[in-house]
mmCIF file of C-alpha atoms in Angstrom:
data_model
loop_
_atom_site.group_PDB
_atom_site.id
_atom_site.type_symbol
_atom_site.label_atom_id
_atom_site.label_comp_id
_atom_site.label_asym_id
_atom_site.label_seq_id
_atom_site.Cartn_x
_atom_site.Cartn_y
_atom_site.Cartn_z
ATOM 1 C CA MET A 634 162.355 -47.263 35.748
ATOM 2 C CA PHE A 635 164.582 -44.201 35.328
ATOM 3 C CA ALA A 636 162.866 -41.529 33.264
ATOM 4 C CA ASP A 637 166.117 -40.514 31.588
ATOM 5 C CA LYS A 638 167.089 -44.045 30.598
ATOM 6 C CA MET A 639 165.608 -44.172 27.102
ATOM 7 C CA ILE A 640 166.414 -47.365 25.189
ATOM 8 C CA LEU A 641 166.213 -46.917 21.423
ATOM 9 C CA ARG A 642 165.738 -50.042 19.350
ATOM 10 C CA ILE A 643 164.564 -48.386 16.158
ATOM 11 C CA PRO A 644 166.205 -48.251 12.701
ATOM 12 C CA GLY A 645 167.567 -44.784 13.488
ATOM 13 C CA PRO A 646 168.457 -42.629 15.158
ATOM 14 C CA THR A 647 170.453 -45.105 17.168
ATOM 15 C CA PRO A 648 172.079 -44.786 20.611
ATOM 16 C CA ILE A 649 175.244 -42.688 20.805
ATOM 17 C CA PRO A 650 178.321 -44.057 22.629
ATOM 18 C CA PRO A 651 179.375 -41.956 25.643
ATOM 19 C CA ARG A 652 182.819 -41.492 24.090
ATOM 20 C CA VAL A 653 181.181 -39.906 21.065
ATOM 21 C CA GLN A 654 178.974 -37.645 23.181
ATOM 22 C CA THR A 655 182.087 -36.460 25.022
ATOM 23 C CA ALA A 656 183.914 -35.838 21.748
ATOM 24 C CA MET A 657 181.061 -33.698 20.460
ATOM 25 C CA ASN A 658 181.269 -31.549 23.604
ATOM 26 C CA GLN A 659 184.745 -30.298 22.732
ATOM 27 C CA PRO A 660 185.156 -26.505 22.563
ATOM 28 C CA MET A 661 184.170 -25.072 19.210
ATOM 29 C CA ILE A 662 186.906 -24.267 16.700
ATOM 30 C CA GLY A 663 186.839 -22.195 13.545
ATOM 31 C CA HIS A 664 185.515 -24.164 10.617
ATOM 32 C CA ARG A 665 188.026 -22.471 8.298
ATOM 33 C CA SER A 666 190.974 -23.014 10.622
ATOM 34 C CA GLY A 667 193.944 -25.216 9.867
ATOM 35 C CA LYS A 668 193.053 -27.414 12.833
ATOM 36 C CA PHE A 669 189.621 -28.159 11.451
ATOM 37 C CA SER A 670 190.917 -28.675 7.905
ATOM 38 C CA ALA A 671 193.355 -31.337 9.087
ATOM 39 C CA LEU A 672 190.637 -33.092 11.110
ATOM 40 C CA PHE A 673 188.140 -32.927 8.265
ATOM 41 C CA ALA A 674 190.466 -34.249 5.575
ATOM 42 C CA ARG A 675 191.666 -37.133 7.744
ATOM 43 C CA THR A 676 188.137 -38.051 8.780
ATOM 44 C CA ALA A 677 186.878 -38.105 5.195
ATOM 45 C CA GLU A 678 189.796 -40.362 4.246
ATOM 46 C CA ARG A 679 188.946 -42.796 7.048
ATOM 47 C CA LEU A 680 185.434 -43.320 5.695
ATOM 48 C CA LYS A 681 186.644 -44.986 2.499
ATOM 49 C CA PRO A 682 186.895 -48.595 3.814
ATOM 50 C CA TYR A 683 183.235 -48.615 4.834
ATOM 51 C CA PHE A 684 182.218 -47.708 1.277
ATOM 52 C CA GLY A 685 184.731 -50.131 -0.195
ATOM 53 C CA THR A 686 186.218 -47.458 -2.418
ATOM 54 C CA LYS A 687 189.440 -45.649 -3.239
ATOM 55 C CA GLN A 688 187.384 -42.640 -4.331
ATOM 56 C CA ASP A 689 186.882 -39.597 -2.130
ATOM 57 C CA VAL A 690 183.991 -39.591 0.331
ATOM 58 C CA TYR A 691 182.166 -36.277 0.629
ATOM 59 C CA ILE A 692 180.656 -35.105 3.906
ATOM 60 C CA LEU A 693 177.792 -32.643 3.935
ATOM 61 C CA ALA A 694 175.703 -31.109 6.680
ATOM 62 C CA GLY A 695 172.289 -32.619 6.057
ATOM 63 C CA SER A 696 170.181 -35.721 6.534
ATOM 64 C CA GLY A 697 170.535 -38.880 4.480
ATOM 65 C CA THR A 698 167.823 -37.605 2.165
ATOM 66 C CA SER A 699 170.051 -34.669 1.211
ATOM 67 C CA ALA A 700 172.624 -37.161 -0.090
ATOM 68 C CA LEU A 701 169.918 -39.056 -1.984
ATOM 69 C CA GLU A 702 168.914 -35.808 -3.644
ATOM 70 C CA MET A 703 172.581 -35.009 -4.352
ATOM 71 C CA GLY A 704 172.896 -38.345 -6.150
ATOM 72 C CA VAL A 705 169.917 -37.515 -8.346
ATOM 73 C CA VAL A 706 170.438 -33.856 -9.196
ATOM 74 C CA ASN A 707 174.127 -34.193 -10.065
ATOM 75 C CA THR A 708 173.751 -37.088 -12.503
ATOM 76 C CA LEU A 709 170.492 -36.493 -14.350
ATOM 77 C CA GLN A 710 168.706 -33.720 -16.227
ATOM 78 C CA PRO A 711 164.987 -33.007 -16.641
ATOM 79 C CA GLY A 712 163.585 -35.396 -19.225
ATOM 80 C CA ASP A 713 166.155 -38.125 -18.544
ATOM 81 C CA GLU A 714 164.785 -41.570 -17.728
ATOM 82 C CA ALA A 715 165.714 -43.552 -14.634
ATOM 83 C CA ALA A 716 164.756 -46.911 -13.162
ATOM 84 C CA VAL A 717 163.908 -46.866 -9.474
ATOM 85 C CA LEU A 718 163.871 -50.229 -7.709
ATOM 86 C CA VAL A 719 161.056 -49.990 -5.185
ATOM 87 C CA SER A 720 160.748 -52.568 -2.418
ATOM 88 C CA GLY A 721 159.374 -50.236 0.256
ATOM 89 C CA ALA A 722 159.020 -46.661 1.449
ATOM 90 C CA PHE A 723 162.587 -45.526 0.808
ATOM 91 C CA GLY A 724 162.763 -46.815 -2.743
ATOM 92 C CA GLU A 725 159.658 -44.747 -3.341
ATOM 93 C CA ARG A 726 161.472 -41.706 -1.899
ATOM 94 C CA PHE A 727 164.123 -41.988 -4.619
ATOM 95 C CA ALA A 728 161.348 -41.959 -7.233
ATOM 96 C CA LYS A 729 159.771 -38.849 -5.726
ATOM 97 C CA ILE A 730 163.091 -37.001 -5.711
ATOM 98 C CA CYS A 731 163.580 -37.853 -9.391
ATOM 99 C CA GLU A 732 160.129 -36.610 -10.291
ATOM 100 C CA ARG A 733 160.631 -33.337 -8.419
ATOM 101 C CA TYR A 734 163.510 -32.597 -10.810
ATOM 102 C CA GLY A 735 161.550 -33.488 -13.923
ATOM 103 C CA ILE A 736 163.185 -36.886 -14.366
ATOM 104 C CA ILE A 737 161.024 -39.709 -15.697
ATOM 105 C CA ALA A 738 161.104 -42.340 -12.963
ATOM 106 C CA HIS A 739 160.145 -45.868 -13.988
ATOM 107 C CA ARG A 740 159.272 -47.783 -10.855
ATOM 108 C CA VAL A 741 160.415 -51.405 -10.876
ATOM 109 C CA GLU A 742 158.366 -52.670 -7.954
ATOM 110 C CA VAL A 743 158.180 -55.780 -5.838
ATOM 111 C CA PRO A 744 155.734 -56.465 -2.985
ATOM 112 C CA TRP A 745 156.773 -55.047 0.379
ATOM 113 C CA GLY A 746 158.759 -57.724 2.165
ATOM 114 C CA LYS A 747 160.354 -59.040 -1.030
ATOM 115 C CA ALA A 748 163.765 -58.229 -2.494
ATOM 116 C CA VAL A 749 164.483 -56.964 -5.994
ATOM 117 C CA THR A 750 166.089 -59.728 -8.048
ATOM 118 C CA PRO A 751 168.718 -59.360 -10.788
ATOM 119 C CA GLU A 752 166.347 -61.060 -13.232
ATOM 120 C CA LEU A 753 163.755 -58.350 -12.681
ATOM 121 C CA ILE A 754 166.099 -55.481 -13.514
ATOM 122 C CA GLU A 755 167.626 -57.406 -16.442
ATOM 123 C CA THR A 756 164.202 -57.822 -18.024
ATOM 124 C CA PHE A 757 163.378 -54.162 -17.465
ATOM 125 C CA LEU A 758 166.638 -52.825 -18.905
ATOM 126 C CA GLN A 759 166.315 -54.955 -22.013
ATOM 127 C CA LYS A 760 163.010 -53.203 -22.688
ATOM 128 C CA LYS A 761 164.284 -49.718 -21.729
ATOM 129 C CA PRO A 762 167.795 -49.217 -23.130
ATOM 130 C CA GLN A 763 167.453 -45.426 -22.733
ATOM 131 C CA ILE A 764 167.670 -45.616 -18.940
ATOM 132 C CA LYS A 765 170.507 -43.390 -17.682
ATOM 133 C CA ALA A 766 170.522 -44.356 -14.015
ATOM 134 C CA VAL A 767 169.226 -47.121 -11.773
ATOM 135 C CA PHE A 768 168.435 -46.291 -8.147
ATOM 136 C CA ALA A 769 168.228 -48.911 -5.415
ATOM 137 C CA THR A 770 167.973 -49.172 -1.647
ATOM 138 C CA TYR A 771 170.498 -51.474 0.030
ATOM 139 C CA CYS A 772 168.495 -51.910 3.239
ATOM 140 C CA GLU A 773 164.780 -51.157 2.969
ATOM 141 C CA THR A 774 164.057 -50.319 6.594
ATOM 142 C CA SER A 775 160.297 -50.191 6.093
ATOM 143 C CA THR A 776 160.269 -53.943 5.464
ATOM 144 C CA GLY A 777 163.536 -55.272 6.886
ATOM 145 C CA VAL A 778 164.766 -56.393 3.458
ATOM 146 C CA GLU A 779 168.368 -56.198 2.282
ATOM 147 C CA ASN A 780 168.512 -56.037 -1.507
ATOM 148 C CA PRO A 781 171.342 -58.015 -3.220
ATOM 149 C CA ILE A 782 173.327 -54.984 -4.365
ATOM 150 C CA ALA A 783 176.342 -56.893 -5.704
ATOM 151 C CA ASP A 784 174.121 -59.096 -7.877
ATOM 152 C CA LEU A 785 172.048 -56.152 -9.027
ATOM 153 C CA ALA A 786 175.189 -54.231 -9.971
ATOM 154 C CA LYS A 787 176.433 -57.148 -12.057
ATOM 155 C CA ALA A 788 173.096 -57.396 -13.877
ATOM 156 C CA ILE A 789 173.023 -53.667 -14.598
ATOM 157 C CA ARG A 790 176.609 -53.655 -15.879
ATOM 158 C CA THR A 791 175.830 -56.590 -18.184
ATOM 159 C CA HIS A 792 172.747 -55.061 -19.766
ATOM 160 C CA SER A 793 173.189 -51.293 -19.573
ATOM 161 C CA ASP A 794 175.537 -48.320 -19.408
ATOM 162 C CA ALA A 795 173.307 -46.740 -16.763
ATOM 163 C CA LEU A 796 174.804 -45.449 -13.543
ATOM 164 C CA PHE A 797 173.954 -47.499 -10.462
ATOM 165 C CA ILE A 798 173.149 -45.309 -7.450
ATOM 166 C CA VAL A 799 172.551 -46.890 -4.043
ATOM 167 C CA ASP A 800 170.916 -45.660 -0.852
ATOM 168 C CA ALA A 801 172.858 -47.336 1.962
ATOM 169 C CA VAL A 802 171.632 -44.967 4.662
ATOM 170 C CA SER A 803 170.372 -47.604 7.049
ATOM 171 C CA ASN A 804 173.117 -50.210 6.908
ATOM 172 C CA LEU A 805 176.460 -48.854 5.677
ATOM 173 C CA GLY A 806 179.041 -49.361 8.397
ATOM 174 C CA ALA A 807 177.343 -52.583 9.515
ATOM 175 C CA VAL A 808 177.460 -54.645 6.321
ATOM 176 C CA PRO A 809 179.906 -55.420 3.523
ATOM 177 C CA CYS A 810 180.005 -52.742 0.851
ATOM 178 C CA GLU A 811 182.500 -53.092 -1.990
ATOM 179 C CA MET A 812 181.528 -50.149 -4.138
ATOM 180 C CA ASP A 813 184.554 -50.365 -6.459
ATOM 181 C CA ALA A 814 184.634 -54.151 -6.796
ATOM 182 C CA TRP A 815 180.873 -54.467 -7.314
ATOM 183 C CA GLY A 816 180.690 -51.677 -9.891
ATOM 184 C CA VAL A 817 178.377 -49.344 -7.961
ATOM 185 C CA ASP A 818 178.665 -45.736 -9.117
ATOM 186 C CA ILE A 819 177.319 -43.754 -6.177
ATOM 187 C CA VAL A 820 176.734 -44.829 -2.575
ATOM 188 C CA VAL A 821 175.119 -42.541 -0.019
ATOM 189 C CA THR A 822 174.544 -42.873 3.707
ATOM 190 C CA GLY A 823 173.779 -40.880 6.837
ATOM 191 C CA SER A 824 175.206 -40.378 10.286
ATOM 192 C CA GLN A 825 172.392 -41.523 12.584
ATOM 193 C CA LYS A 826 172.350 -45.244 11.836
ATOM 194 C CA ALA A 827 175.352 -47.601 11.985
ATOM 195 C CA PHE A 828 177.675 -44.607 12.361
ATOM 196 C CA MET A 829 176.266 -43.952 15.847
ATOM 197 C CA LEU A 830 175.923 -40.173 15.549
ATOM 198 C CA PRO A 831 173.018 -37.743 15.790
ATOM 199 C CA THR A 832 171.197 -36.889 12.594
ATOM 200 C CA GLY A 833 172.931 -34.142 10.658
ATOM 201 C CA LEU A 834 175.678 -35.565 8.443
ATOM 202 C CA ALA A 835 175.396 -37.299 5.089
ATOM 203 C CA PHE A 836 178.150 -39.051 3.156
ATOM 204 C CA LEU A 837 178.514 -39.752 -0.568
ATOM 205 C CA ALA A 838 181.123 -41.452 -2.740
ATOM 206 C CA ALA A 839 181.126 -41.482 -6.545
ATOM 207 C CA SER A 840 182.976 -43.646 -9.080
ATOM 208 C CA GLU A 841 185.072 -42.366 -11.965
ATOM 209 C CA ARG A 842 182.221 -43.343 -14.313
ATOM 210 C CA ALA A 843 179.862 -41.228 -12.243
ATOM 211 C CA TRP A 844 182.269 -38.291 -12.271
ATOM 212 C CA GLN A 845 182.449 -38.370 -16.071
ATOM 213 C CA VAL A 846 178.688 -37.816 -16.085
ATOM 214 C CA ILE A 847 178.681 -35.312 -13.219
ATOM 215 C CA GLU A 848 181.339 -33.116 -14.845
ATOM 216 C CA GLN A 849 179.286 -32.866 -18.026
ATOM 217 C CA ASN A 850 175.989 -32.393 -16.211
ATOM 218 C CA LYS A 851 174.581 -28.926 -15.563
ATOM 219 C CA SER A 852 173.468 -29.320 -11.989
ATOM 220 C CA LEU A 853 170.245 -27.633 -10.927
ATOM 221 C CA ALA A 854 171.472 -27.610 -7.329
ATOM 222 C CA PHE A 855 173.319 -24.936 -5.386
ATOM 223 C CA TYR A 856 173.920 -26.350 -1.892
ATOM 224 C CA LEU A 857 173.950 -29.909 -3.269
ATOM 225 C CA ASP A 858 176.280 -29.248 -6.209
ATOM 226 C CA LEU A 859 178.731 -32.132 -5.943
ATOM 227 C CA LYS A 860 181.378 -30.380 -8.028
ATOM 228 C CA ALA A 861 181.616 -27.720 -5.307
ATOM 229 C CA TYR A 862 182.245 -30.404 -2.677
ATOM 230 C CA ARG A 863 184.942 -32.007 -4.809
ATOM 231 C CA LYS A 864 186.727 -28.688 -5.234
ATOM 232 C CA SER A 865 186.526 -27.915 -1.520
ATOM 233 C CA LEU A 866 187.661 -31.354 -0.335
ATOM 234 C CA ALA A 867 190.803 -30.950 -2.433
ATOM 235 C CA GLU A 868 191.418 -27.862 -0.270
ATOM 236 C CA GLN A 869 190.610 -29.797 2.938
ATOM 237 C CA THR A 870 187.397 -27.930 3.581
ATOM 238 C CA THR A 871 183.705 -27.737 2.673
ATOM 239 C CA PRO A 872 181.932 -25.337 0.323
ATOM 240 C CA TYR A 873 179.470 -24.324 3.041
ATOM 241 C CA THR A 874 179.500 -24.269 6.833
ATOM 242 C CA PRO A 875 180.205 -27.759 8.206
ATOM 243 C CA ALA A 876 178.722 -29.305 11.335
ATOM 244 C CA VAL A 877 181.939 -29.039 13.355
ATOM 245 C CA SER A 878 180.753 -30.829 16.502
ATOM 246 C CA LEU A 879 179.439 -33.743 14.463
ATOM 247 C CA ILE A 880 182.820 -34.045 12.735
ATOM 248 C CA PHE A 881 184.433 -34.265 16.190
ATOM 249 C CA GLY A 882 181.980 -37.051 16.950
ATOM 250 C CA LEU A 883 182.567 -38.790 13.620
ATOM 251 C CA ALA A 884 186.307 -38.930 14.256
ATOM 252 C CA GLU A 885 185.626 -40.650 17.579
ATOM 253 C CA VAL A 886 183.140 -43.036 15.940
ATOM 254 C CA LEU A 887 185.803 -44.055 13.453
ATOM 255 C CA ASP A 888 188.216 -44.658 16.343
ATOM 256 C CA ILE A 889 185.659 -47.020 17.891
ATOM 257 C CA MET A 890 184.960 -48.795 14.595
ATOM 258 C CA GLU A 891 188.630 -49.206 13.784
ATOM 259 C CA GLU A 892 189.257 -50.679 17.243
ATOM 260 C CA GLU A 893 186.631 -53.366 16.605
ATOM 261 C CA GLY A 894 187.476 -53.818 12.919
ATOM 262 C CA LEU A 895 185.004 -53.994 10.051
ATOM 263 C CA PRO A 896 184.909 -57.834 9.823
ATOM 264 C CA ALA A 897 184.003 -58.039 13.522
ATOM 265 C CA ILE A 898 181.415 -55.278 13.149
ATOM 266 C CA VAL A 899 179.750 -57.180 10.317
ATOM 267 C CA LYS A 900 179.743 -60.449 12.330
ATOM 268 C CA ARG A 901 178.256 -58.675 15.366
ATOM 269 C CA HIS A 902 175.398 -57.297 13.314
ATOM 270 C CA GLU A 903 174.761 -60.640 11.624
ATOM 271 C CA LEU A 904 174.655 -62.290 15.056
ATOM 272 C CA MET A 905 172.136 -59.755 16.380
ATOM 273 C CA ARG A 906 169.989 -60.281 13.288
ATOM 274 C CA ASP A 907 170.056 -64.053 13.721
ATOM 275 C CA MET A 908 169.254 -63.798 17.439
ATOM 276 C CA THR A 909 166.300 -61.519 16.776
ATOM 277 C CA ARG A 910 164.880 -63.669 14.011
ATOM 278 C CA ALA A 911 165.259 -66.864 16.060
ATOM 279 C CA ALA A 912 163.429 -65.204 18.944
ATOM 280 C CA MET A 913 160.534 -64.024 16.788
ATOM 281 C CA ARG A 914 160.140 -67.486 15.292
ATOM 282 C CA ALA A 915 160.090 -69.009 18.768
ATOM 283 C CA LEU A 916 157.337 -66.552 19.703
ATOM 284 C CA ASN A 917 155.361 -67.512 16.564
ATOM 285 C CA ILE A 918 155.615 -63.997 15.140
ATOM 286 C CA LYS A 919 155.892 -63.820 11.362
ATOM 287 C CA LEU A 920 159.053 -62.325 9.865
ATOM 288 C CA MET A 921 158.453 -60.134 6.824
ATOM 289 C CA ALA A 922 161.737 -60.845 5.021
ATOM 290 C CA GLU A 923 163.020 -64.185 3.801
ATOM 291 C CA ASP A 924 166.229 -65.387 5.457
ATOM 292 C CA GLN A 925 168.218 -64.874 2.249
ATOM 293 C CA TYR A 926 167.320 -61.175 2.137
ATOM 294 C CA ALA A 927 166.907 -60.382 5.819
ATOM 295 C CA SER A 928 168.308 -57.029 6.872
ATOM 296 C CA THR A 929 171.344 -57.085 9.116
ATOM 297 C CA THR A 930 170.263 -53.916 10.914
ATOM 298 C CA VAL A 931 166.475 -54.076 11.347
ATOM 299 C CA THR A 932 163.937 -56.886 11.708
ATOM 300 C CA SER A 933 160.332 -56.332 10.610
ATOM 301 C CA CYS A 934 157.650 -58.461 12.284
ATOM 302 C CA ASP A 935 153.994 -59.026 11.405
ATOM 303 C CA PRO A 936 151.671 -60.162 14.252
ATOM 304 C CA GLU A 937 149.064 -61.178 11.633
ATOM 305 C CA GLY A 938 146.217 -60.179 13.901
ATOM 306 C CA THR A 939 147.252 -62.222 16.953
ATOM 307 C CA PHE A 940 147.883 -58.942 18.790
ATOM 308 C CA HIS A 941 148.067 -55.257 17.970
ATOM 309 C CA ALA A 942 151.541 -54.031 17.068
ATOM 310 C CA GLU A 943 150.792 -50.587 18.467
ATOM 311 C CA ALA A 944 149.649 -52.061 21.780
ATOM 312 C CA LEU A 945 152.992 -53.848 22.072
ATOM 313 C CA ARG A 946 154.932 -50.695 21.247
ATOM 314 C CA LYS A 947 152.934 -48.658 23.771
ATOM 315 C CA MET A 948 153.494 -51.218 26.536
ATOM 316 C CA LEU A 949 157.236 -51.367 25.841
ATOM 317 C CA THR A 950 157.456 -47.597 26.195
ATOM 318 C CA GLN A 951 155.283 -47.333 29.292
ATOM 319 C CA GLN A 952 156.760 -50.219 31.235
ATOM 320 C CA PHE A 953 160.377 -50.325 30.107
ATOM 321 C CA ASN A 954 161.113 -47.035 28.322
ATOM 322 C CA ILE A 955 162.050 -49.090 25.266
ATOM 323 C CA THR A 956 161.176 -47.738 21.832
ATOM 324 C CA ILE A 957 160.763 -49.978 18.808
ATOM 325 C CA ALA A 958 159.463 -48.788 15.446
ATOM 326 C CA GLY A 959 156.056 -49.203 13.875
ATOM 327 C CA GLY A 960 155.064 -49.712 10.255
ATOM 328 C CA GLN A 961 155.059 -47.103 7.526
ATOM 329 C CA GLN A 962 152.450 -46.133 4.945
ATOM 330 C CA HIS A 963 149.991 -49.014 4.409
ATOM 331 C CA LEU A 964 151.748 -51.053 7.120
ATOM 332 C CA LYS A 965 151.258 -48.378 9.774
ATOM 333 C CA GLY A 966 149.761 -49.961 12.886
ATOM 334 C CA LYS A 967 150.132 -53.459 11.437
ATOM 335 C CA ILE A 968 153.786 -54.369 11.990
ATOM 336 C CA PHE A 969 156.637 -53.545 14.349
ATOM 337 C CA ARG A 970 160.325 -53.206 13.626
ATOM 338 C CA ILE A 971 163.304 -53.855 15.896
ATOM 339 C CA GLY A 972 166.514 -51.978 15.210
ATOM 340 C CA HIS A 973 169.813 -53.685 16.052
ATOM 341 C CA MET A 974 172.668 -51.606 14.728
ATOM 342 C CA GLY A 975 175.453 -49.305 15.748
ATOM 343 C CA TYR A 976 175.996 -48.988 19.504
ATOM 344 C CA CYS A 977 174.208 -52.274 20.157
ATOM 345 C CA GLU A 978 175.445 -55.714 21.172
ATOM 346 C CA PRO A 979 173.965 -59.191 21.743
ATOM 347 C CA LEU A 980 173.064 -58.505 25.392
ATOM 348 C CA ASP A 981 170.989 -55.542 24.225
ATOM 349 C CA VAL A 982 169.098 -57.890 21.922
ATOM 350 C CA LEU A 983 168.357 -60.235 24.825
ATOM 351 C CA GLN A 984 167.084 -57.255 26.801
ATOM 352 C CA VAL A 985 164.603 -56.128 24.166
ATOM 353 C CA ILE A 986 163.392 -59.687 23.477
ATOM 354 C CA SER A 987 162.765 -60.233 27.178
ATOM 355 C CA ALA A 988 160.858 -56.943 27.371
ATOM 356 C CA ILE A 989 158.808 -57.894 24.292
ATOM 357 C CA GLU A 990 157.819 -61.179 25.949
ATOM 358 C CA LEU A 991 156.749 -59.415 29.141
ATOM 359 C CA SER A 992 154.859 -56.770 27.170
ATOM 360 C CA LEU A 993 153.056 -59.408 25.123
ATOM 361 C CA HIS A 994 151.981 -61.076 28.350
ATOM 362 C CA GLN A 995 150.741 -57.755 29.732
ATOM 363 C CA ILE A 996 148.620 -56.957 26.677
ATOM 364 C CA GLY A 997 147.085 -60.425 26.773
ATOM 365 C CA ALA A 998 148.808 -61.817 23.699
ATOM 366 C CA PRO A 999 149.624 -65.530 23.480
ATOM 367 C CA VAL A 1000 153.217 -65.913 24.605
ATOM 368 C CA GLU A 1001 155.413 -68.521 26.230
ATOM 369 C CA LEU A 1002 157.627 -66.507 28.542
ATOM 370 C CA GLY A 1003 161.293 -67.235 27.941
ATOM 371 C CA ALA A 1004 160.816 -68.926 24.571
ATOM 372 C CA GLY A 1005 162.214 -66.037 22.557
ATOM 373 C CA VAL A 1006 165.059 -65.354 24.962
ATOM 374 C CA LYS A 1007 166.006 -69.043 24.964
ATOM 375 C CA ALA A 1008 166.067 -69.180 21.162
ATOM 376 C CA ALA A 1009 168.237 -66.056 20.990
ATOM 377 C CA GLN A 1010 170.561 -67.398 23.687
ATOM 378 C CA GLU A 1011 171.023 -70.621 21.729
ATOM 379 C CA VAL A 1012 172.090 -68.614 18.664
ATOM 380 C CA LEU A 1013 174.505 -66.636 20.827
ATOM 381 C CA ILE A 1014 175.959 -69.771 22.451
ATOM 382 C CA ALA A 1015 176.479 -71.390 19.039
ATOM 383 C CA HIS A 1016 178.278 -68.252 17.860
ATOM 384 C CA VAL A 1017 180.551 -68.059 20.906
#
């Protein structure tokens, strides 16, 4: 085993393509130069198809959470009421951000491992017509659930004038997103997931409906004031110092994604999801999410006491230098999560499944060697 050959199979950060690493090593240029302005404006424009929007996409130097906070602080005021759809740890994060700004956050919760249904939000909104915004998580990485954003948007539009704000940090760029067609008002994401970059960039797009609210809203933010980003993007720049090297990398990422094409990217991720789920079933490991709502980018697995999830993770790291994710909050130590997004392809999935089988054998867990790999191969063969 080569010590420097780290294999990341977590829900982010994800592996970085060598082409992108090379692009980020370009000599530094002035962030207020004409050369950078041209690069920045073109790169922001190229992000639009992944959001499914004709609106501008804003790029800020910060983690995905900074964009979540931007979506909150620019649309709501202290004392406003919001509905937060909570199906795991990251839905809860939206609620905490709201509460930090004095916004009344009504949690609409489902058990971890379940998806939020349109019927649930319809019932809630009928009882709470004063709600000004609904927040949801597209892919809840803590549970491996993909919430039905298009259906939720339709339900919200039917029963409310509230803005619909979506955290798509852990799957945008790997799944369909039709922000304009679905009627979603704000979509946010980050750089270190399906966009195959290091952590450090966040992206946000807002609808015309959202902008009508934002323009009238007195933002409590300084760095996260969205109006400042809109003004600067019109001038092909940013209000504050951009992460120049990451923008170099983002331009290269978009080259790679455009070469493959979004429909093919989506199919590749769906295939890797199906291979992973077939393998876990063949190994008699419980899947947390139902097929209908299974995440395209991360699979959450529950050993249900047949072996210790942390023992598996430790063995994978020690023997194969492979990192998979553990559980969060009350699921810490109980489940494991396999990331399959970004710079990842079906052969990588076969690799991690094979290593999981060997690791299960080494920790004394019941396993039929080759069963998971065979099941995943059969899915791959049927796809080819």
